[in-house]
PDB file of C-alpha atoms in Angstrom:
ATOM      1  CA  MET A1180     -15.367   4.115 -14.957  1.00  0.00           C
ATOM      2  CA  GLU A1181     -18.487   3.824 -12.567  1.00  0.00           C
ATOM      3  CA  LYS A1182     -17.971   4.852  -8.939  1.00  0.00           C
ATOM      4  CA  LEU A1183     -20.459   3.626  -6.143  1.00  0.00           C
ATOM      5  CA  LYS A1184     -19.678   3.145  -2.517  1.00  0.00           C
ATOM      6  CA  ILE A1185     -18.955  -0.232   0.051  1.00  0.00           C
ATOM      7  CA  GLN A1186     -20.343   0.122   3.328  1.00  0.00           C
ATOM      8  CA  GLY A1187     -20.063   4.317   2.586  1.00  0.00           C
ATOM      9  CA  ILE A1188     -16.538   3.795   1.186  1.00  0.00           C
ATOM     10  CA  PRO A1189     -16.685   5.601  -1.931  1.00  0.00           C
ATOM     11  CA  VAL A1190     -14.585   3.618  -5.175  1.00  0.00           C
ATOM     12  CA  ALA A1191     -14.263   3.683  -8.289  1.00  0.00           C
ATOM     13  CA  ILE A1192     -15.054   0.384 -10.894  1.00  0.00           C
ATOM     14  CA  TYR A1193     -12.714   0.913 -14.449  1.00  0.00           C
ATOM     15  CA  GLY A1194     -13.205  -0.968 -17.354  1.00  0.00           C
ATOM     16  CA  GLU A1195     -15.948  -3.756 -18.583  1.00  0.00           C
ATOM     17  CA  PRO A1196     -17.028  -5.906 -17.311  1.00  0.00           C
ATOM     18  CA  SER A1197     -14.554  -9.391 -16.379  1.00  0.00           C
ATOM     19  CA  GLU A1198     -14.016 -12.088 -14.725  1.00  0.00           C
ATOM     20  CA  LYS A1199     -11.201 -10.906 -13.067  1.00  0.00           C
ATOM     21  CA  VAL A1200     -10.272  -7.684 -10.941  1.00  0.00           C
ATOM     22  CA  TRP A1201      -7.237  -6.101  -9.621  1.00  0.00           C
ATOM     23  CA  ILE A1202      -8.704  -4.093  -6.062  1.00  0.00           C
ATOM     24  CA  TYR A1203      -5.923  -1.388  -6.698  1.00  0.00           C
ATOM     25  CA  VAL A1204      -5.086   0.483  -2.487  1.00  0.00           C
ATOM     26  CA  HIS A1205      -2.827   3.017  -3.013  1.00  0.00           C
ATOM     27  CA  GLY A1206      -0.711   5.245  -0.608  1.00  0.00           C
ATOM     28  CA  LYS A1207      -0.562   8.491   1.462  1.00  0.00           C
ATOM     29  CA  GLN A1208      -1.158  11.287  -0.272  1.00  0.00           C
ATOM     30  CA  SER A1209      -3.333   9.936  -3.146  1.00  0.00           C
ATOM     31  CA  ALA A1210      -6.680   8.514  -3.464  1.00  0.00           C
ATOM     32  CA  LYS A1211      -9.117   6.656  -5.838  1.00  0.00           C
ATOM     33  CA  GLU A1212      -8.369   7.945  -8.849  1.00  0.00           C
ATOM     34  CA  ALA A1213      -4.460   6.841  -9.022  1.00  0.00           C
ATOM     35  CA  ALA A1214      -5.688   3.706  -9.746  1.00  0.00           C
ATOM     36  CA  GLY A1215      -6.718   5.519 -13.648  1.00  0.00           C
ATOM     37  CA  ARG A1216      -3.301   5.214 -15.215  1.00  0.00           C
ATOM     38  CA  PHE A1217      -2.847   1.536 -13.830  1.00  0.00           C
ATOM     39  CA  ALA A1218      -6.470   0.622 -15.494  1.00  0.00           C
ATOM     40  CA  GLN A1219      -4.972   1.463 -18.900  1.00  0.00           C
ATOM     41  CA  THR A1220      -2.768  -1.605 -18.344  1.00  0.00           C
ATOM     42  CA  ALA A1221      -5.155  -4.027 -16.783  1.00  0.00           C
ATOM     43  CA  CYS A1222      -8.213  -2.742 -18.535  1.00  0.00           C
ATOM     44  CA  GLY A1223      -6.101  -3.275 -21.682  1.00  0.00           C
ATOM     45  CA  ARG A1224      -5.544  -7.000 -20.875  1.00  0.00           C
ATOM     46  CA  GLY A1225      -9.669  -8.093 -20.366  1.00  0.00           C
ATOM     47  CA  CYS A1226      -9.744  -6.997 -15.919  1.00  0.00           C
ATOM     48  CA  GLN A1227     -11.040  -4.663 -14.329  1.00  0.00           C
ATOM     49  CA  VAL A1228     -10.065  -2.821 -11.310  1.00  0.00           C
ATOM     50  CA  LEU A1229     -11.703  -1.656  -8.391  1.00  0.00           C
ATOM     51  CA  SER A1230      -9.857   1.294  -6.099  1.00  0.00           C
ATOM     52  CA  ALA A1231     -11.344   2.346  -2.817  1.00  0.00           C
ATOM     53  CA  ASP A1232     -10.098   5.932  -0.907  1.00  0.00           C
ATOM     54  CA  LEU A1233      -8.202   5.569   2.173  1.00  0.00           C
ATOM     55  CA  PRO A1234      -9.886   7.019   4.872  1.00  0.00           C
ATOM     56  CA  GLU A1235      -8.833  10.983   5.068  1.00  0.00           C
ATOM     57  CA  HIS A1236      -7.917  10.156   1.591  1.00  0.00           C
ATOM     58  CA  GLY A1237     -10.552  11.472  -1.700  1.00  0.00           C
ATOM     59  CA  GLU A1238     -13.591  12.271  -0.386  1.00  0.00           C
ATOM     60  CA  ARG A1239     -12.738  11.191   2.486  1.00  0.00           C
ATOM     61  CA  SER A1240     -10.980  14.076   3.087  1.00  0.00           C
ATOM     62  CA  GLY A1241     -11.757  15.642   6.205  1.00  0.00           C
ATOM     63  CA  GLY A1242     -14.448  12.736   7.022  1.00  0.00           C
ATOM     64  CA  PRO A1243     -14.575  11.531  10.841  1.00  0.00           C
ATOM     65  CA  VAL A1244     -12.503   8.190   9.925  1.00  0.00           C
ATOM     66  CA  PRO A1245      -8.633   8.394  10.864  1.00  0.00           C
ATOM     67  CA  LEU A1246      -5.736   6.531   9.015  1.00  0.00           C
ATOM     68  CA  ASP A1247      -4.975   3.751  11.031  1.00  0.00           C
ATOM     69  CA  PRO A1248      -4.427   0.022  10.773  1.00  0.00           C
ATOM     70  CA  TRP A1249      -6.963  -0.846  13.237  1.00  0.00           C
ATOM     71  CA  HIS A1250      -9.803   1.273  10.899  1.00  0.00           C
ATOM     72  CA  ALA A1251      -8.108   0.555   7.488  1.00  0.00           C
ATOM     73  CA  VAL A1252      -7.693  -3.155   7.639  1.00  0.00           C
ATOM     74  CA  PRO A1253     -11.589  -3.913   7.816  1.00  0.00           C
ATOM     75  CA  GLU A1254     -12.163  -1.924   5.517  1.00  0.00           C
ATOM     76  CA  LEU A1255      -9.900  -3.758   2.856  1.00  0.00           C
ATOM     77  CA  ARG A1256     -11.112  -6.714   4.131  1.00  0.00           C
ATOM     78  CA  GLU A1257     -14.981  -5.860   3.637  1.00  0.00           C
ATOM     79  CA  ILE A1258     -13.883  -4.497  -0.087  1.00  0.00           C
ATOM     80  CA  SER A1259     -12.341  -7.195  -1.055  1.00  0.00           C
ATOM     81  CA  ALA A1260     -15.034  -9.505   0.681  1.00  0.00           C
ATOM     82  CA  TRP A1261     -17.887  -7.147  -1.318  1.00  0.00           C
ATOM     83  CA  ALA A1262     -14.777  -8.221  -4.414  1.00  0.00           C
ATOM     84  CA  SER A1263     -15.109 -11.210  -4.012  1.00  0.00           C
ATOM     85  CA  ARG A1264     -18.745 -11.525  -5.049  1.00  0.00           C
ATOM     86  CA  ARG A1265     -18.415  -9.874  -7.814  1.00  0.00           C
ATOM     87  CA  TRP A1266     -15.495 -11.242  -9.566  1.00  0.00           C
ATOM     88  CA  GLU A1267     -14.398 -14.757  -9.918  1.00  0.00           C
ATOM     89  CA  ARG A1268     -10.515 -14.103 -10.093  1.00  0.00           C
ATOM     90  CA  LYS A1269      -8.280 -11.599  -7.688  1.00  0.00           C
ATOM     91  CA  ALA A1270      -5.021  -9.355  -8.255  1.00  0.00           C
ATOM     92  CA  LEU A1271      -3.314  -6.684  -5.698  1.00  0.00           C
ATOM     93  CA  ARG A1272      -1.973  -3.753  -6.944  1.00  0.00           C
ATOM     94  CA  CYS A1273      -0.602  -1.637  -3.919  1.00  0.00           C
ATOM     95  CA  THR A1274       1.218   1.450  -3.460  1.00  0.00           C
ATOM     96  CA  SER A1275       3.988   2.556  -0.354  1.00  0.00           C
ATOM     97  CA  LEU A1276       1.269   2.718   2.783  1.00  0.00           C
ATOM     98  CA  GLY A1277      -0.507   0.223   0.899  1.00  0.00           C
ATOM     99  CA  ALA A1278       1.164  -2.399   0.523  1.00  0.00           C
ATOM    100  CA  TRP A1279       1.640  -2.696   3.748  1.00  0.00           C
ATOM    101  CA  LEU A1280      -1.997  -2.032   4.757  1.00  0.00           C
ATOM    102  CA  SER A1281      -2.729  -4.917   2.335  1.00  0.00           C
ATOM    103  CA  LEU A1282      -0.035  -7.128   4.417  1.00  0.00           C
ATOM    104  CA  LEU A1283      -1.997  -6.687   7.222  1.00  0.00           C
ATOM    105  CA  ALA A1284      -5.410  -7.450   5.538  1.00  0.00           C
ATOM    106  CA  PHE A1285      -4.726 -10.387   3.531  1.00  0.00           C
ATOM    107  CA  GLY A1286      -2.097 -12.400   5.025  1.00  0.00           C
ATOM    108  CA  ASP A1287      -4.319 -15.552   4.359  1.00  0.00           C
ATOM    109  CA  GLY A1288      -3.858 -15.436   0.907  1.00  0.00           C
ATOM    110  CA  SER A1289      -7.475 -13.780   0.639  1.00  0.00           C
ATOM    111  CA  GLY A1290      -7.622 -15.489  -3.082  1.00  0.00           C
ATOM    112  CA  PHE A1291      -5.483 -12.806  -4.797  1.00  0.00           C
ATOM    113  CA  ASP A1292      -3.850 -14.894  -7.807  1.00  0.00           C
ATOM    114  CA  LYS A1293      -0.970 -12.040  -6.827  1.00  0.00           C
ATOM    115  CA  ALA A1294       0.591  -8.861  -6.144  1.00  0.00           C
ATOM    116  CA  LEU A1295       2.579  -6.041  -6.998  1.00  0.00           C
ATOM    117  CA  PHE A1296       4.080  -3.624  -4.970  1.00  0.00           C
ATOM    118  CA  VAL A1297       5.583  -0.420  -5.735  1.00  0.00           C
ATOM    119  CA  SER A1298       7.940   1.905  -3.419  1.00  0.00           C
ATOM    120  CA  PRO A1299       5.949  -0.604  -0.370  1.00  0.00           C
ATOM    121  CA  VAL A1300       6.419  -0.130   2.809  1.00  0.00           C
ATOM    122  CA  LEU A1301       7.239  -3.632   4.383  1.00  0.00           C
ATOM    123  CA  ASP A1302       7.916  -3.623   7.595  1.00  0.00           C
ATOM    124  CA  MET A1303       6.223  -0.013   9.518  1.00  0.00           C
ATOM    125  CA  GLU A1304       7.932  -0.635  12.977  1.00  0.00           C
ATOM    126  CA  LEU A1305      11.246   0.376  11.506  1.00  0.00           C
ATOM    127  CA  LEU A1306      10.236   3.115   9.388  1.00  0.00           C
ATOM    128  CA  ILE A1307       8.157   4.617  12.487  1.00  0.00           C
ATOM    129  CA  LEU A1308      11.647   4.286  14.131  1.00  0.00           C
ATOM    130  CA  ASP A1309      13.569   5.437  11.790  1.00  0.00           C
ATOM    131  CA  MET A1310      11.346   9.225  11.447  1.00  0.00           C
ATOM    132  CA  MET A1311      11.867   8.831  15.384  1.00  0.00           C
ATOM    133  CA  GLN A1312      15.600   8.893  14.733  1.00  0.00           C
ATOM    134  CA  TRP A1313      14.698  11.654  12.060  1.00  0.00           C
ATOM    135  CA  ALA A1314      12.985  13.987  14.862  1.00  0.00           C
ATOM    136  CA  ASN A1315      15.125  13.201  17.300  1.00  0.00           C
ATOM    137  CA  VAL A1316      12.502  11.671  19.554  1.00  0.00           C
ATOM    138  CA  SER A1317      13.265   8.920  22.106  1.00  0.00           C
ATOM    139  CA  GLU A1318      10.675   6.185  22.908  1.00  0.00           C
ATOM    140  CA  GLU A1319      10.968   7.732  26.359  1.00  0.00           C
ATOM    141  CA  LEU A1320       9.034  10.478  25.644  1.00  0.00           C
ATOM    142  CA  LEU A1321       6.912   8.830  22.793  1.00  0.00           C
ATOM    143  CA  GLN A1322       5.672   7.146  25.373  1.00  0.00           C
ATOM    144  CA  GLU A1323       4.848   9.696  27.396  1.00  0.00           C
ATOM    145  CA  ALA A1324       3.251  12.198  25.242  1.00  0.00           C
ATOM    146  CA  GLY A1325       1.362  10.232  22.939  1.00  0.00           C
ATOM    147  CA  LYS A1326       1.731  11.721  19.595  1.00  0.00           C
ATOM    148  CA  ILE A1327       4.304  14.075  18.511  1.00  0.00           C
ATOM    149  CA  PRO A1328       4.500  16.246  14.857  1.00  0.00           C
ATOM    150  CA  THR A1329       6.828  16.116  13.052  1.00  0.00           C
ATOM    151  CA  ASP A1330       8.301  19.265  10.932  1.00  0.00           C
ATOM    152  CA  PHE A1331       8.287  16.952   8.092  1.00  0.00           C
ATOM    153  CA  GLY A1332       4.692  16.409   8.595  1.00  0.00           C
ATOM    154  CA  GLU A1333       4.286  13.462  10.383  1.00  0.00           C
ATOM    155  CA  THR A1334       2.962  12.889  13.371  1.00  0.00           C
ATOM    156  CA  LEU A1335       4.488   9.843  15.479  1.00  0.00           C
ATOM    157  CA  SER A1336       2.307   8.134  17.651  1.00  0.00           C
ATOM    158  CA  TRP A1337       2.760   5.117  20.532  1.00  0.00           C
ATOM    159  CA  GLU A1338      -0.143   3.526  19.466  1.00  0.00           C
ATOM    160  CA  TYR A1339       0.947   3.491  15.796  1.00  0.00           C
ATOM    161  CA  LEU A1340       4.433   1.733  17.440  1.00  0.00           C
ATOM    162  CA  GLU A1341       2.642  -0.874  18.990  1.00  0.00           C
ATOM    163  CA  TYR A1342       0.636  -1.501  16.815  1.00  0.00           C
ATOM    164  CA  ALA A1343       3.596  -2.412  14.146  1.00  0.00           C
ATOM    165  CA  ARG A1344       5.405  -3.760  16.913  1.00  0.00           C
ATOM    166  CA  THR A1345       2.289  -5.975  17.241  1.00  0.00           C
ATOM    167  CA  HIS A1346       1.480  -6.952  14.092  1.00  0.00           C
ATOM    168  CA  LYS A1347       4.456  -8.481  12.098  1.00  0.00           C
ATOM    169  CA  VAL A1348       4.376  -9.468   9.342  1.00  0.00           C
ATOM    170  CA  THR A1349       4.422 -13.633   9.918  1.00  0.00           C
ATOM    171  CA  ASP A1350       2.919 -14.854   7.094  1.00  0.00           C
ATOM    172  CA  TRP A1351       2.327 -13.723   3.140  1.00  0.00           C
ATOM    173  CA  GLU A1352       1.506 -16.661   0.817  1.00  0.00           C
ATOM    174  CA  THR A1353       0.222 -14.542  -2.360  1.00  0.00           C
ATOM    175  CA  PRO A1354       2.670 -14.692  -5.568  1.00  0.00           C
ATOM    176  CA  THR A1355       4.522 -11.060  -5.430  1.00  0.00           C
ATOM    177  CA  SER A1356       6.997  -9.007  -7.324  1.00  0.00           C
ATOM    178  CA  ILE A1357       7.511  -6.032  -6.112  1.00  0.00           C
ATOM    179  CA  LEU A1358       9.145  -2.551  -8.333  1.00  0.00           C
ATOM    180  CA  TYR A1359      11.926  -0.314  -5.289  1.00  0.00           C
ATOM    181  CA  ALA A1360      13.929   2.691  -6.114  1.00  0.00           C
ATOM    182  CA  GLY A1361      17.212   2.723  -5.628  1.00  0.00           C
ATOM    183  CA  GLY A1362      16.565   6.900  -4.999  1.00  0.00           C
ATOM    184  CA  ASP A1363      13.769   6.060  -2.578  1.00  0.00           C
ATOM    185  CA  THR A1364      14.966   8.108   1.356  1.00  0.00           C
ATOM    186  CA  LEU A1365      12.028   6.316   2.916  1.00  0.00           C
ATOM    187  CA  ILE A1366      11.893   2.769   2.487  1.00  0.00           C
ATOM    188  CA  ARG A1367      15.507   1.021   3.400  1.00  0.00           C
ATOM    189  CA  ARG A1368      16.832  -0.575   0.803  1.00  0.00           C
ATOM    190  CA  GLU A1369      17.286  -3.919   3.405  1.00  0.00           C
ATOM    191  CA  SER A1370      13.914  -3.940   4.239  1.00  0.00           C
ATOM    192  CA  VAL A1371      12.238  -5.089   0.782  1.00  0.00           C
ATOM    193  CA  GLU A1372      15.553  -7.457   0.629  1.00  0.00           C
ATOM    194  CA  TYR A1373      14.656  -8.762   3.566  1.00  0.00           C
ATOM    195  CA  PHE A1374      10.884  -9.085   2.800  1.00  0.00           C
ATOM    196  CA  ALA A1375      11.906 -11.193  -0.806  1.00  0.00           C
ATOM    197  CA  ARG A1376      13.512 -13.663   0.443  1.00  0.00           C
ATOM    198  CA  CYS A1377      11.286 -14.186   3.018  1.00  0.00           C
ATOM    199  CA  PHE A1378       8.573 -14.941   1.034  1.00  0.00           C
ATOM    200  CA  GLY A1379      10.239 -15.488  -2.289  1.00  0.00           C
ATOM    201  CA  ALA A1380       8.959 -12.587  -3.872  1.00  0.00           C
ATOM    202  CA  ASP A1381      10.626 -11.171  -7.759  1.00  0.00           C
ATOM    203  CA  LEU A1382      12.452  -7.516  -6.810  1.00  0.00           C
ATOM    204  CA  THR A1383      13.097  -4.894  -9.504  1.00  0.00           C
ATOM    205  CA  VAL A1384      14.465  -1.907  -8.506  1.00  0.00           C
ATOM    206  CA  MET A1385      15.071   1.458 -11.138  1.00  0.00           C
ATOM    207  CA  GLU A1386      18.690   3.274  -9.541  1.00  0.00           C
ATOM    208  CA  GLU A1387      17.396   6.553 -11.196  1.00  0.00           C
ATOM    209  CA  GLY A1388      13.866   6.243  -9.738  1.00  0.00           C
ATOM    210  CA  GLU A1389      12.373   7.974  -6.162  1.00  0.00           C
ATOM    211  CA  HIS A1390      10.097   6.913  -3.885  1.00  0.00           C
ATOM    212  CA  TRP A1391       7.443   8.719  -5.706  1.00  0.00           C
ATOM    213  CA  PHE A1392       7.985   8.036  -9.698  1.00  0.00           C
ATOM    214  CA  HIS A1393       6.736  10.816 -11.520  1.00  0.00           C
ATOM    215  CA  THR A1394       9.237  12.005 -13.761  1.00  0.00           C
ATOM    216  CA  PRO A1395       8.773  11.297 -17.699  1.00  0.00           C
ATOM    217  CA  GLU A1396      11.315   8.341 -17.087  1.00  0.00           C
ATOM    218  CA  GLN A1397       9.669   6.936 -13.887  1.00  0.00           C
ATOM    219  CA  VAL A1398       6.957   6.744 -15.362  1.00  0.00           C
ATOM    220  CA  ALA A1399       7.657   5.037 -18.355  1.00  0.00           C
ATOM    221  CA  PHE A1400       9.606   2.216 -16.230  1.00  0.00           C
ATOM    222  CA  LEU A1401       6.671   1.521 -14.163  1.00  0.00           C
ATOM    223  CA  ARG A1402       4.476   1.452 -16.937  1.00  0.00           C
ATOM    224  CA  ARG A1403       6.830  -1.265 -18.625  1.00  0.00           C
ATOM    225  CA  TRP A1404       7.129  -3.363 -14.973  1.00  0.00           C
ATOM    226  CA  GLU A1405       3.798  -3.323 -14.578  1.00  0.00           C
ATOM    227  CA  GLU A1406       3.214  -4.597 -18.238  1.00  0.00           C
ATOM    228  CA  ALA A1407       5.946  -7.050 -17.840  1.00  0.00           C
ATOM    229  CA  ASN A1408       4.115  -8.572 -14.668  1.00  0.00           C
ATOM    230  CA  ALA A1409       0.052  -7.999 -14.370  1.00  0.00           C
TER     231      ALA A1409
END
């Protein structure tokens, strides 16, 4: 594994030199090193894996840049452009929030051969509205307050909600496979099924899975899915 920085962003590159790279975009409460397990599969097939720390994560924890789409999306585009200068072919592997940020960043296709999404956030507006309901927060209250912390660790933001509403995913050209967990309590199943229908994505559901694939059985299922689709 090689570590370096792209425009000040810490990144890790796994694998021997190759003409193809997977750009790995992690989710919340994770870091670039989360790509290590996926790299075992991808690098075993002659590819490399490039993973970066999103704002407020990994080596950037406590840093000045917040994790929001208006900061993260331009960073992802910069990383992808850098990768295009180094590798001939690119693919995309995303988890949870990383999928939504990638949809915003790469909706024009950006030259990716394929994309793999695990427990993806695909409709951020719907997710925020669900979290507002869980916290018993109305739109009027959130607009007035601007930001409201919740008991489940998320801070609701009116600015974030407005951004999600004005940046809906309407274009996605990259051939995509999705792994969703039947026991996911964060992402609505219908939102994943709707995305799959709209953009022709292949959808696999592990009914016994959870949003975070972490048990031995879930990790084994995830690995088999990656091996079949990478």
